[in-house]
mmCIF file of N, CA, C and O in Angstrom:
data_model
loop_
_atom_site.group_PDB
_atom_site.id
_atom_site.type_symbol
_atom_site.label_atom_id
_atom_site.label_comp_id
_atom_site.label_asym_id
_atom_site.label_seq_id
_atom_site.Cartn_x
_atom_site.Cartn_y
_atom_site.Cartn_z
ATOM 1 N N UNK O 25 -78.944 5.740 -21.598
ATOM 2 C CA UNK O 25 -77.946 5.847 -20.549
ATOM 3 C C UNK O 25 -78.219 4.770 -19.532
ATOM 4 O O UNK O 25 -79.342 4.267 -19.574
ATOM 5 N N UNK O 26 -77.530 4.419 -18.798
ATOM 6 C CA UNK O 26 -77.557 3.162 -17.946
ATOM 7 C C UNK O 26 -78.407 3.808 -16.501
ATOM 8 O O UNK O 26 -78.715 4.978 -16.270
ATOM 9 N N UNK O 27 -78.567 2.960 -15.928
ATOM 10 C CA UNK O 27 -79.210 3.589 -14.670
ATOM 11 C C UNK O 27 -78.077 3.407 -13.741
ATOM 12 O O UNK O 27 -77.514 2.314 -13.671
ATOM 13 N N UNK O 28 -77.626 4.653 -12.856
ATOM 14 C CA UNK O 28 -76.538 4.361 -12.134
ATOM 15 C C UNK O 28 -76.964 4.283 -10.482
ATOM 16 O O UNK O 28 -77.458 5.162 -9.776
ATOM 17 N N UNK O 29 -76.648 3.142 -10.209
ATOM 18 C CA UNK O 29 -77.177 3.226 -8.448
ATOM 19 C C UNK O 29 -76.164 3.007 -7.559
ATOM 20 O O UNK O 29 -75.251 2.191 -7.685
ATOM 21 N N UNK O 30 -76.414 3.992 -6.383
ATOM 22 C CA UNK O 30 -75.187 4.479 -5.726
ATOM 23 C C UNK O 30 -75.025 4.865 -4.120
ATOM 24 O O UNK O 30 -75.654 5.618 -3.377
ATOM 25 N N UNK O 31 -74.562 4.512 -4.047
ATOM 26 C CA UNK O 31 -74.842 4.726 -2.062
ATOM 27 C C UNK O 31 -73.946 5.826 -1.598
ATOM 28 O O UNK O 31 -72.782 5.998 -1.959
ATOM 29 N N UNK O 32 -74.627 6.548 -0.757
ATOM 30 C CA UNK O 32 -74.139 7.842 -0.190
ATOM 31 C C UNK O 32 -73.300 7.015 0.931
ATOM 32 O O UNK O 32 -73.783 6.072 1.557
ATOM 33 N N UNK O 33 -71.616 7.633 1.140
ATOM 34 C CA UNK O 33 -71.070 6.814 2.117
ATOM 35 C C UNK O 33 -70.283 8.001 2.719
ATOM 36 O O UNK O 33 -70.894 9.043 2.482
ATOM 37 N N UNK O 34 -69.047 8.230 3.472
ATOM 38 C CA UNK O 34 -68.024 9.108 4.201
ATOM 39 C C UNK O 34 -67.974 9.459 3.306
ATOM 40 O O UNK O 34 -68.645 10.444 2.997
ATOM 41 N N UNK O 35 -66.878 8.625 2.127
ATOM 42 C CA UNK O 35 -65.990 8.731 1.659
ATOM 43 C C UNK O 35 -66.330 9.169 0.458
ATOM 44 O O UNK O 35 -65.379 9.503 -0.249
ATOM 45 N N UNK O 36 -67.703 9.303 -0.125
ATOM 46 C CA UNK O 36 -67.943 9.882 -0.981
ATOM 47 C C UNK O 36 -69.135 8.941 -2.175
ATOM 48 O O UNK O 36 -69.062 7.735 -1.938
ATOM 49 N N UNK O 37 -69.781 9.149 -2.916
ATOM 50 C CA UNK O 37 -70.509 7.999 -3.927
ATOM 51 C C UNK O 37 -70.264 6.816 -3.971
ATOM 52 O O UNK O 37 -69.324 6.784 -4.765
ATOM 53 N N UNK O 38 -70.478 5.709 -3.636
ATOM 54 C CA UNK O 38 -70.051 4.529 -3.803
ATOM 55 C C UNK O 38 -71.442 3.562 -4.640
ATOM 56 O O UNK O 38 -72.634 3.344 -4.421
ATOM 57 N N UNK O 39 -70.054 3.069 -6.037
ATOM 58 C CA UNK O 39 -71.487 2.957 -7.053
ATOM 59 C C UNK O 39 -71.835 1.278 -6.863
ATOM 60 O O UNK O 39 -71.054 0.426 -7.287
ATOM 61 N N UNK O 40 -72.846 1.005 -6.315
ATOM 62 C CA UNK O 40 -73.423 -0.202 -6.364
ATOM 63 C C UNK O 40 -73.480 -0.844 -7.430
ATOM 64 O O UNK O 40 -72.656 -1.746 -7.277
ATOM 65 N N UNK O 41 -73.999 -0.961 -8.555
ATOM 66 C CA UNK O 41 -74.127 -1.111 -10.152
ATOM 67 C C UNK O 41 -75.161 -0.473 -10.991
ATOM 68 O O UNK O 41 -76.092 0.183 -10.524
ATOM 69 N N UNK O 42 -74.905 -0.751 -12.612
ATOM 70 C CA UNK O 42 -74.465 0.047 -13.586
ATOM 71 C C UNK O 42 -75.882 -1.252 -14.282
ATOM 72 O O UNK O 42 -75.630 -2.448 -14.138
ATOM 73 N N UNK O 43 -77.107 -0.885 -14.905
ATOM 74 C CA UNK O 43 -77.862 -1.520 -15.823
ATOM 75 C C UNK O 43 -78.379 -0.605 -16.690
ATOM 76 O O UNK O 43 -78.756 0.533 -16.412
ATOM 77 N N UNK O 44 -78.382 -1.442 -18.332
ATOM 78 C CA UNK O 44 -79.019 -0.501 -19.245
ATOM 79 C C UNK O 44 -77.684 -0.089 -19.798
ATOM 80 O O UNK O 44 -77.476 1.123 -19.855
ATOM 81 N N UNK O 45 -76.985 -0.704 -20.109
ATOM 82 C CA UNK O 45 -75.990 0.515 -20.742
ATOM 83 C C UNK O 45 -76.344 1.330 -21.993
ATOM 84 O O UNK O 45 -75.885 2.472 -21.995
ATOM 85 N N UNK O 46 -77.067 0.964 -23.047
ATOM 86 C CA UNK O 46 -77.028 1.639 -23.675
ATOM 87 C C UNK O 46 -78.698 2.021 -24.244
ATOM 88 O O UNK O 46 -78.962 2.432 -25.374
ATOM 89 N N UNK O 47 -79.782 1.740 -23.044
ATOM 90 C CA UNK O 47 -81.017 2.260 -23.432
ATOM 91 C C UNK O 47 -81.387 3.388 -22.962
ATOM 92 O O UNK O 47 -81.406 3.778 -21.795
ATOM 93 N N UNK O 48 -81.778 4.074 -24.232
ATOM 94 C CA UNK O 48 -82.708 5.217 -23.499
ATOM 95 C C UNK O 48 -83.974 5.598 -23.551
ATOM 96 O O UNK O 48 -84.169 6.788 -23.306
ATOM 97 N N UNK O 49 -84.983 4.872 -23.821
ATOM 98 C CA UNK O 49 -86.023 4.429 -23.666
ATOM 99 C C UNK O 49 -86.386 3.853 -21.860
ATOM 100 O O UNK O 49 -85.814 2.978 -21.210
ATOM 101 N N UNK O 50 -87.612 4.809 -21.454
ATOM 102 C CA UNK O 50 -87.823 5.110 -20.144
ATOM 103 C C UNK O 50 -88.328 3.330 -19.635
ATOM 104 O O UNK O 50 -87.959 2.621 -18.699
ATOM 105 N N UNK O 51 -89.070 3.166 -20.484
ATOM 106 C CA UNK O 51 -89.973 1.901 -20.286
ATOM 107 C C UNK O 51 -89.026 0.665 -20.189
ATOM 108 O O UNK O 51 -89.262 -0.124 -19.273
ATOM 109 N N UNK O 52 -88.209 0.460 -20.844
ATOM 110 C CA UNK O 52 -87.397 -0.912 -20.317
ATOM 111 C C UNK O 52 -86.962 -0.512 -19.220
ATOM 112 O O UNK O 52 -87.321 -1.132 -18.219
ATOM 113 N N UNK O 53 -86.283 0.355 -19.112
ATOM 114 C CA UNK O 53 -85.502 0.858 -17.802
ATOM 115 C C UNK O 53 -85.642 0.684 -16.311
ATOM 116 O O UNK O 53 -84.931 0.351 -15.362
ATOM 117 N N UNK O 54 -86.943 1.080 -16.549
ATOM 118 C CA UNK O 54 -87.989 0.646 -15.303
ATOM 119 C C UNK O 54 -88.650 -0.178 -15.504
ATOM 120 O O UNK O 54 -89.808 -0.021 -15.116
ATOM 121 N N UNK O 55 -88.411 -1.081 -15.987
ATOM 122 C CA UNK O 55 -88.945 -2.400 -15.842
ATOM 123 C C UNK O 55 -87.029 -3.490 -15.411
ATOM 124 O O UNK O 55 -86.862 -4.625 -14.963
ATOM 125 N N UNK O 56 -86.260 -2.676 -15.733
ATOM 126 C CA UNK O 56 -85.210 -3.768 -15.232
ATOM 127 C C UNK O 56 -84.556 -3.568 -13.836
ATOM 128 O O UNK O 56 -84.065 -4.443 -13.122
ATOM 129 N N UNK O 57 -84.694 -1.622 -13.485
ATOM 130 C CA UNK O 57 -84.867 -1.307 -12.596
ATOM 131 C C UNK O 57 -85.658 -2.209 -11.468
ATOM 132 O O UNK O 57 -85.060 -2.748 -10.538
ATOM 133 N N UNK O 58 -87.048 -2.301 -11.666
ATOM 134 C CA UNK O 58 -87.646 -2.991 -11.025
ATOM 135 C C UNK O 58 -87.429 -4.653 -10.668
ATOM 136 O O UNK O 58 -87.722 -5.262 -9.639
ATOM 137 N N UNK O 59 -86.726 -5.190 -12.074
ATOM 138 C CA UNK O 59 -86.320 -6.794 -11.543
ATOM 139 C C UNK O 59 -85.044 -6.626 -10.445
ATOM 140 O O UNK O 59 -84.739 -7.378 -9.519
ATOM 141 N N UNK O 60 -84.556 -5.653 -10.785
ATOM 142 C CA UNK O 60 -82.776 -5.454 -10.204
ATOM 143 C C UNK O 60 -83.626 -5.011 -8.503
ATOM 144 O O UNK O 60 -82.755 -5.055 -7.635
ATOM 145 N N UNK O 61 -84.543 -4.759 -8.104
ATOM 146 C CA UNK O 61 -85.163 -4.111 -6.868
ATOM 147 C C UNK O 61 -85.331 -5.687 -6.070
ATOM 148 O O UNK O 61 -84.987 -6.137 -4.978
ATOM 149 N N UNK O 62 -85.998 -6.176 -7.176
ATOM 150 C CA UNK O 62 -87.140 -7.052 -6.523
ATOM 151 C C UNK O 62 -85.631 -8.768 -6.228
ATOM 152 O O UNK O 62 -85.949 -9.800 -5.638
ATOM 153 N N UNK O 63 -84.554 -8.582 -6.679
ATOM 154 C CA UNK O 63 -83.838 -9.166 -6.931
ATOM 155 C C UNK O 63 -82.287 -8.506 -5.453
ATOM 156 O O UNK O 63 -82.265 -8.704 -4.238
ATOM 157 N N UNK O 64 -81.390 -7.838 -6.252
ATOM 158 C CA UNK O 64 -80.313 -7.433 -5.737
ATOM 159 C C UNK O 64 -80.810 -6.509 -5.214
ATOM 160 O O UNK O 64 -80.303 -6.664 -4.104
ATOM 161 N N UNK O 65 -81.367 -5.713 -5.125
ATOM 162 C CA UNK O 65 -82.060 -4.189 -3.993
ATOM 163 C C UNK O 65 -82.816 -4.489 -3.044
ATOM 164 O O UNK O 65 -83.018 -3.687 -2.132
ATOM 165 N N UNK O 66 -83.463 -5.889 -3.081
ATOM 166 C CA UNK O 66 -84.048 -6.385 -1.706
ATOM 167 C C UNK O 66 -82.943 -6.724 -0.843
ATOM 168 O O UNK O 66 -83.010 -6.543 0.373
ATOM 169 N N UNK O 67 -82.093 -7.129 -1.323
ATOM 170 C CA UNK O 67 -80.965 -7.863 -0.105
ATOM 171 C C UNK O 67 -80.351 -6.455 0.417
ATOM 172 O O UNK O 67 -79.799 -6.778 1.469
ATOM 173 N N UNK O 68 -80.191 -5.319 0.268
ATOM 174 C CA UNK O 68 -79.486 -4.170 0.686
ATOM 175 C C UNK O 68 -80.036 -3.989 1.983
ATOM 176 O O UNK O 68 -81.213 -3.975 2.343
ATOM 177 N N UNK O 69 -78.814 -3.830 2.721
ATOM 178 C CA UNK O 69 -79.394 -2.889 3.899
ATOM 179 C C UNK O 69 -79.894 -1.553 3.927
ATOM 180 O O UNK O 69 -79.565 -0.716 3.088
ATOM 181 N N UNK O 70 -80.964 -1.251 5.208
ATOM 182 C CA UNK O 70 -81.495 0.497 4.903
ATOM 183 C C UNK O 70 -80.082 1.041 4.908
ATOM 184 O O UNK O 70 -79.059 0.692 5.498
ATOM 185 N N UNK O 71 -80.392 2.100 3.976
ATOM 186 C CA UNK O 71 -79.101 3.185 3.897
ATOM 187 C C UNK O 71 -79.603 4.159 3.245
ATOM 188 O O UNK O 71 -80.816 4.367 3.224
ATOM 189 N N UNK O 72 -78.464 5.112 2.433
ATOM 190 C CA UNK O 72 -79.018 5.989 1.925
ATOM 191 C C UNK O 72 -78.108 6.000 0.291
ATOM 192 O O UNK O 72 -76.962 6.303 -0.038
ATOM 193 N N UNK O 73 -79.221 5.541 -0.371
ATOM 194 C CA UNK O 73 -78.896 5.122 -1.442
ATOM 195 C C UNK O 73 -79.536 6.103 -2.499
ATOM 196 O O UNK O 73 -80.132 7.114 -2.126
ATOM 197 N N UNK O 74 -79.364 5.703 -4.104
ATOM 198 C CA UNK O 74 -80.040 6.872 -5.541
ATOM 199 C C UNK O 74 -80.014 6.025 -6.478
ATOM 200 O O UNK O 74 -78.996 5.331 -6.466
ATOM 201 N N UNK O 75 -80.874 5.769 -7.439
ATOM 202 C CA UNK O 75 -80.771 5.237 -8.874
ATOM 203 C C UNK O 75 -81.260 6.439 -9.484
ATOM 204 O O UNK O 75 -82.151 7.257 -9.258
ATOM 205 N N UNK O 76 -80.131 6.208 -10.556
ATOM 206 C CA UNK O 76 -80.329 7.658 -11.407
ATOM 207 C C UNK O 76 -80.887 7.225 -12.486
ATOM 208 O O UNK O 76 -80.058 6.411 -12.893
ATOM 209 N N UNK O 77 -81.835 7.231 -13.295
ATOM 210 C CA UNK O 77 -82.034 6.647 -14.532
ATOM 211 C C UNK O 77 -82.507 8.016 -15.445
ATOM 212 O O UNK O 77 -83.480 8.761 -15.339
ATOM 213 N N UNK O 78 -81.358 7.989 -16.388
ATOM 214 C CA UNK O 78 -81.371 8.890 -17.654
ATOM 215 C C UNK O 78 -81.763 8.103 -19.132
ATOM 216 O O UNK O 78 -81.349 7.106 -19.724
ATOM 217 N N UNK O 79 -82.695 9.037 -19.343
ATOM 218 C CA UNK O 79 -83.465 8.515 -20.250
ATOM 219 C C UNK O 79 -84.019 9.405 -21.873
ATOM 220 O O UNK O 79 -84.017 10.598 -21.568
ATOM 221 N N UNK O 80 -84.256 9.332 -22.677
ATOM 222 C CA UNK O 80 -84.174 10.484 -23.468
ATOM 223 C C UNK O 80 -85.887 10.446 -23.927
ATOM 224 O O UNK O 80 -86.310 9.292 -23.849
ATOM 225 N N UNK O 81 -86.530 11.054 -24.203
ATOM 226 C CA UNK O 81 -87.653 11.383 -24.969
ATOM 227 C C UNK O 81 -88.345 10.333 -26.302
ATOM 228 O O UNK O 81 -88.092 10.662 -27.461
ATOM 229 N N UNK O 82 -89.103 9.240 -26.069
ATOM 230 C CA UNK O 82 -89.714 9.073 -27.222
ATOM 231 C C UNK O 82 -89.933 10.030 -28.143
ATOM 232 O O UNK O 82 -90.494 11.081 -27.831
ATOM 233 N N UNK O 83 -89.445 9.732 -29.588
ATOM 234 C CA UNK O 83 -89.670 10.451 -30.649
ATOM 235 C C UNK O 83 -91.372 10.876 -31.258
ATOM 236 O O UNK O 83 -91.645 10.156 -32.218
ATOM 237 N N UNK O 84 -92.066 11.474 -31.042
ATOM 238 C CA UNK O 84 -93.253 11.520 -31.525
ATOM 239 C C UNK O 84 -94.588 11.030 -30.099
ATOM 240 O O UNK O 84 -95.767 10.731 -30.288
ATOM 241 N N UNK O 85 -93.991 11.090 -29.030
ATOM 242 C CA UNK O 85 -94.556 10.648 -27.931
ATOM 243 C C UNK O 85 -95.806 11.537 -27.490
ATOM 244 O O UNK O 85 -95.693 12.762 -27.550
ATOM 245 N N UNK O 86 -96.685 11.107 -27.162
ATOM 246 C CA UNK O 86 -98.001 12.497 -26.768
ATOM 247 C C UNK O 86 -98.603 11.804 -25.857
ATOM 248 O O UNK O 86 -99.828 11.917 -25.815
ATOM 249 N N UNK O 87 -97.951 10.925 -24.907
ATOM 250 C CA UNK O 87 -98.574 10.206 -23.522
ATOM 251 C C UNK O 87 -98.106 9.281 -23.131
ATOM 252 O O UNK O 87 -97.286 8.891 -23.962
ATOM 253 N N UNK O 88 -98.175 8.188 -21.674
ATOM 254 C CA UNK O 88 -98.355 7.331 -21.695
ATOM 255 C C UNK O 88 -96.743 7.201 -21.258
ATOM 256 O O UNK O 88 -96.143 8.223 -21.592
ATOM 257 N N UNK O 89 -95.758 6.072 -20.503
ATOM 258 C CA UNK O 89 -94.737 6.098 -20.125
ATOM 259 C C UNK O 89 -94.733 4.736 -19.412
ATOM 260 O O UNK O 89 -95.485 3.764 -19.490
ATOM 261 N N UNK O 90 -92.933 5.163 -18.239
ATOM 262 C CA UNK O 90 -92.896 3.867 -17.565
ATOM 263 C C UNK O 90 -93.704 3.828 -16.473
ATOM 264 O O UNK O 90 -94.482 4.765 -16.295
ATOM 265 N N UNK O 91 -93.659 2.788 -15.596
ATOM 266 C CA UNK O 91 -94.303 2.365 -14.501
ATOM 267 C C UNK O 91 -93.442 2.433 -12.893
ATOM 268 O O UNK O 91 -92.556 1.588 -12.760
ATOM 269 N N UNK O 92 -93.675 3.368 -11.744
ATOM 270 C CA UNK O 92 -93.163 2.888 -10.904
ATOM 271 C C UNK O 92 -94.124 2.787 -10.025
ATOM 272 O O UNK O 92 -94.681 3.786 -9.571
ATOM 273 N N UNK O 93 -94.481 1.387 -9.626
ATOM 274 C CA UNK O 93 -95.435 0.385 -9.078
ATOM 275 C C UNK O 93 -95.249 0.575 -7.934
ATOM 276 O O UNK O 93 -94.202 1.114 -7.575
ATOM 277 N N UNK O 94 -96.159 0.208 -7.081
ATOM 278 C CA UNK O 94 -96.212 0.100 -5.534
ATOM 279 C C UNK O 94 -95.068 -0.660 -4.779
ATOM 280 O O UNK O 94 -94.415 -0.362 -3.779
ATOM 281 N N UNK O 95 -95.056 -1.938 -5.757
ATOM 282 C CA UNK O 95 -93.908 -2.988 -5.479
ATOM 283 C C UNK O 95 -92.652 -2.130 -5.330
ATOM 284 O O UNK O 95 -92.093 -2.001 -4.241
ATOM 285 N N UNK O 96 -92.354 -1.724 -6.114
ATOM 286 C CA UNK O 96 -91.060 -1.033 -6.555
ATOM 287 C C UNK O 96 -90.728 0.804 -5.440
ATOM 288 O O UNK O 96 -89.703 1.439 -5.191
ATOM 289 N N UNK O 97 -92.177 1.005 -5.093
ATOM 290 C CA UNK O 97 -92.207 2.270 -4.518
ATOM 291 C C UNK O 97 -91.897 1.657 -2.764
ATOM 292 O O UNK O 97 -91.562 2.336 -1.793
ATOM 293 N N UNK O 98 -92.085 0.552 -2.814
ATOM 294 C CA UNK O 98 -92.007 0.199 -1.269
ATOM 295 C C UNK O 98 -90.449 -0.398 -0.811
ATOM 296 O O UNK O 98 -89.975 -0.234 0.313
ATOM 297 N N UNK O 99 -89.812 -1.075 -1.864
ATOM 298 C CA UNK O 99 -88.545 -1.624 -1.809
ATOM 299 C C UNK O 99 -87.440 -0.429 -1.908
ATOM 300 O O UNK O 99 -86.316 -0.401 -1.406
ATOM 301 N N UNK O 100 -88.011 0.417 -2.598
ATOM 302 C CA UNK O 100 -87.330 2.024 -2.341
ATOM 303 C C UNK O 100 -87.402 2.847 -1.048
ATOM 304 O O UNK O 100 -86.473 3.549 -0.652
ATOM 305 N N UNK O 101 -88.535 2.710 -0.445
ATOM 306 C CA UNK O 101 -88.620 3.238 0.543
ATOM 307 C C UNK O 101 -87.746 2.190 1.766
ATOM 308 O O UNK O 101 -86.818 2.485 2.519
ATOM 309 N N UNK O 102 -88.449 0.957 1.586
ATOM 310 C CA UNK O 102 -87.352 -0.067 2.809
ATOM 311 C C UNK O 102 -85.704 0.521 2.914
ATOM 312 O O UNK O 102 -85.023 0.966 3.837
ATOM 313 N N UNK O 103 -85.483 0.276 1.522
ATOM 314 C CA UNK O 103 -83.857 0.352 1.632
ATOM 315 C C UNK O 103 -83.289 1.763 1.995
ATOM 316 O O UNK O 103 -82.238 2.018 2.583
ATOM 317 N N UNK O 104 -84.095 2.492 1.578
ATOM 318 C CA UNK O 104 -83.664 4.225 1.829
ATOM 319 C C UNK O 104 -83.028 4.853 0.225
ATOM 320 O O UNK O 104 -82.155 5.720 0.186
ATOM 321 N N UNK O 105 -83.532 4.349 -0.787
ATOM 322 C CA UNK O 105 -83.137 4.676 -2.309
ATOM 323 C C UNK O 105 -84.095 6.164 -2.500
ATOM 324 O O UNK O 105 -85.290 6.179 -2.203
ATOM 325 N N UNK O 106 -83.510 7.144 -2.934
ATOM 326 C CA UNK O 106 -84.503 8.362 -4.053
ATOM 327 C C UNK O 106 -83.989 7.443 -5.579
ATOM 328 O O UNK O 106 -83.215 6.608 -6.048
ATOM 329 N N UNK O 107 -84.835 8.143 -5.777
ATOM 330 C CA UNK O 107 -84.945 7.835 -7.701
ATOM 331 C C UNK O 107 -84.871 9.100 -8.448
ATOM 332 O O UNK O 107 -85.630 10.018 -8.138
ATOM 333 N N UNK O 108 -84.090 9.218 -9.329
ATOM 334 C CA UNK O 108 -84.005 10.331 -10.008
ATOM 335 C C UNK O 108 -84.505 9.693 -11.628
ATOM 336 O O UNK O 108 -84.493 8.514 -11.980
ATOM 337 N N UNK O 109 -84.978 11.040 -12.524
ATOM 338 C CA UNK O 109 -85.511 10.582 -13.705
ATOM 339 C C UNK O 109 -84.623 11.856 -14.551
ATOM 340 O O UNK O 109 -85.194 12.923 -14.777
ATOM 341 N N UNK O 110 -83.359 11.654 -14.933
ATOM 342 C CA UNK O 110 -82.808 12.747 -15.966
ATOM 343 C C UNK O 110 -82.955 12.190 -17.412
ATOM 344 O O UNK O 110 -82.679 11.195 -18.082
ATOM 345 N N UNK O 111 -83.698 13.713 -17.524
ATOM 346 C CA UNK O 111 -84.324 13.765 -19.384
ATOM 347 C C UNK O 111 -83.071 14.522 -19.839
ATOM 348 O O UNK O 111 -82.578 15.571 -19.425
ATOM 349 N N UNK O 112 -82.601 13.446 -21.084
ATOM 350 C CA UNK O 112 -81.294 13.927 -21.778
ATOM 351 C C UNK O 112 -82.168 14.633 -22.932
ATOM 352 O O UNK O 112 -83.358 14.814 -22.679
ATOM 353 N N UNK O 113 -81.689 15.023 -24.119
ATOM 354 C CA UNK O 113 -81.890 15.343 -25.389
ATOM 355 C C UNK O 113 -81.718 13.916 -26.411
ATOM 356 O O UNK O 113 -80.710 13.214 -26.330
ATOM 357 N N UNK O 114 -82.844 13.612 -27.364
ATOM 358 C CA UNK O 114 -82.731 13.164 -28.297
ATOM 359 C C UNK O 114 -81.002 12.992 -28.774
ATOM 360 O O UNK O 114 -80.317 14.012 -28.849
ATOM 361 N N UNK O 115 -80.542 11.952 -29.005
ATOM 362 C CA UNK O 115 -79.228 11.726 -29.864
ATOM 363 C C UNK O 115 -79.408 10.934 -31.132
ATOM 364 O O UNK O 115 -80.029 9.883 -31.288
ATOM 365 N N UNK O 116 -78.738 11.653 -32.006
ATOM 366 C CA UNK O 116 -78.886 11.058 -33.170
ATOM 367 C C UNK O 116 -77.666 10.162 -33.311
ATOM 368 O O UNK O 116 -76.602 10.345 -32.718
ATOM 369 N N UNK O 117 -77.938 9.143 -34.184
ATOM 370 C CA UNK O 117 -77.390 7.660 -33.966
ATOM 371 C C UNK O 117 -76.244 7.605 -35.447
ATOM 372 O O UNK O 117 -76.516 7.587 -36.647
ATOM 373 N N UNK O 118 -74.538 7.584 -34.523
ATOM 374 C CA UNK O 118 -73.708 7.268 -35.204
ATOM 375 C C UNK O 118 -73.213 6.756 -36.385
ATOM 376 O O UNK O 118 -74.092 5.895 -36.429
ATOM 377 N N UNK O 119 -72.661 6.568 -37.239
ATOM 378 C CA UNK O 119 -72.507 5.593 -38.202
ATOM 379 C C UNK O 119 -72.408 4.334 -37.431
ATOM 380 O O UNK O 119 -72.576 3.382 -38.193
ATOM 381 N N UNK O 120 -72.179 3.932 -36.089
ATOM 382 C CA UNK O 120 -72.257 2.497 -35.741
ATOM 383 C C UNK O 120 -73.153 2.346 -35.128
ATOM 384 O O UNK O 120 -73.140 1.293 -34.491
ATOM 385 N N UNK O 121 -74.283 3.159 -34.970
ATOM 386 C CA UNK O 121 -75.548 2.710 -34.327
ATOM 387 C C UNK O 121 -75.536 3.234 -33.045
ATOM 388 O O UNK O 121 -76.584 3.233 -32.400
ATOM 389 N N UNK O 122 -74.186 3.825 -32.423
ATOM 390 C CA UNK O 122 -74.449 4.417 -31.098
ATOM 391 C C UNK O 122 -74.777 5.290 -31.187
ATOM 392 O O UNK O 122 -74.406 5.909 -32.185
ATOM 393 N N UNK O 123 -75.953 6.149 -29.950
ATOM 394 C CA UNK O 123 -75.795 7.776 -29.928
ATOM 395 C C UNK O 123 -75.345 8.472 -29.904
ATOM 396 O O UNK O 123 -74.899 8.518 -28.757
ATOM 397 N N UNK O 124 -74.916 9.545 -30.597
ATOM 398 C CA UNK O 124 -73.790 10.672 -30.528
ATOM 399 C C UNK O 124 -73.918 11.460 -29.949
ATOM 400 O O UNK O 124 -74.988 12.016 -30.195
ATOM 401 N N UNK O 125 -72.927 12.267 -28.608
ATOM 402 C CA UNK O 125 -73.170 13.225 -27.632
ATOM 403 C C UNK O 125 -73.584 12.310 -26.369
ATOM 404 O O UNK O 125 -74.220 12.925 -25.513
ATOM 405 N N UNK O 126 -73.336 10.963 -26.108
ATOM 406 C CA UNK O 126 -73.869 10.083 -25.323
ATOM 407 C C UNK O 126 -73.143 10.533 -24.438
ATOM 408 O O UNK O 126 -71.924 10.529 -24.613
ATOM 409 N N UNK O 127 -73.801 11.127 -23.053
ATOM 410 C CA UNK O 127 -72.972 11.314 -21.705
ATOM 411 C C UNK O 127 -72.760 10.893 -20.774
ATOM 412 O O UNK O 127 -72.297 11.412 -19.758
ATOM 413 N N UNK O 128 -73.374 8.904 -21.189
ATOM 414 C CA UNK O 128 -72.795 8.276 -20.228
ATOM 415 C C UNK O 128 -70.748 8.122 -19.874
ATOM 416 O O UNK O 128 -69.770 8.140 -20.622
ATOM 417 N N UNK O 129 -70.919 7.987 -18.428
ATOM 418 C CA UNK O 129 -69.543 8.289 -17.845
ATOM 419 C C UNK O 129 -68.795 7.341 -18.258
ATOM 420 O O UNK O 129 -67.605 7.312 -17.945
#
């Protein structure tokens, strides 16, 4: 699922942008998360912002994951971002290679 980041405004969610569209694997995620921080999320003003990053379960996994670094924990805090981590269910993969039951929006 993509990571969706989004600023709390009046008028209601206002979505900043959309990376990852179609990984769900935790570890890239937060690692592009983190270029997209250190890049386009530094220039943000404080506000009150969310990156949602949905992610599904390594298959056969018994440890070990992504990284959210100091770097990345401080550029969150500057701007005023929470981070959310939604664990989808395993999807099994289409006749075209996409996941099926995929609930990105």
């Amino acid at each position: 699922m993509p990571i969706s980041i989004r600023e709390k405004t009046e008028q209601g969610p206002r979505r900043i942008d959309w990376l990852c569209d179609d990984e769900w694997n935790l570890i890239p995620q937060l690692e592009a998360l983190g270029r997209w921080l250190r890049t386009q999320g530094a220039e943000l003003k404080p506000g009150d912002y969310w990156a949602d990053v949905g992610f599904s379960p390594r298959p056969g996994a018994a440890g070990g994951g992504g990284l959210v670094s100091l770097d990345m924990m401080r550029t969150l805090i500057e701007i005023g971002m929470s981070l959310y981590l939604s664990e989808y269910p395993p999807f099994e993969d289409d006749e075209d290679g996409s996941p099926s039951g995929d609930p990105t929006p």
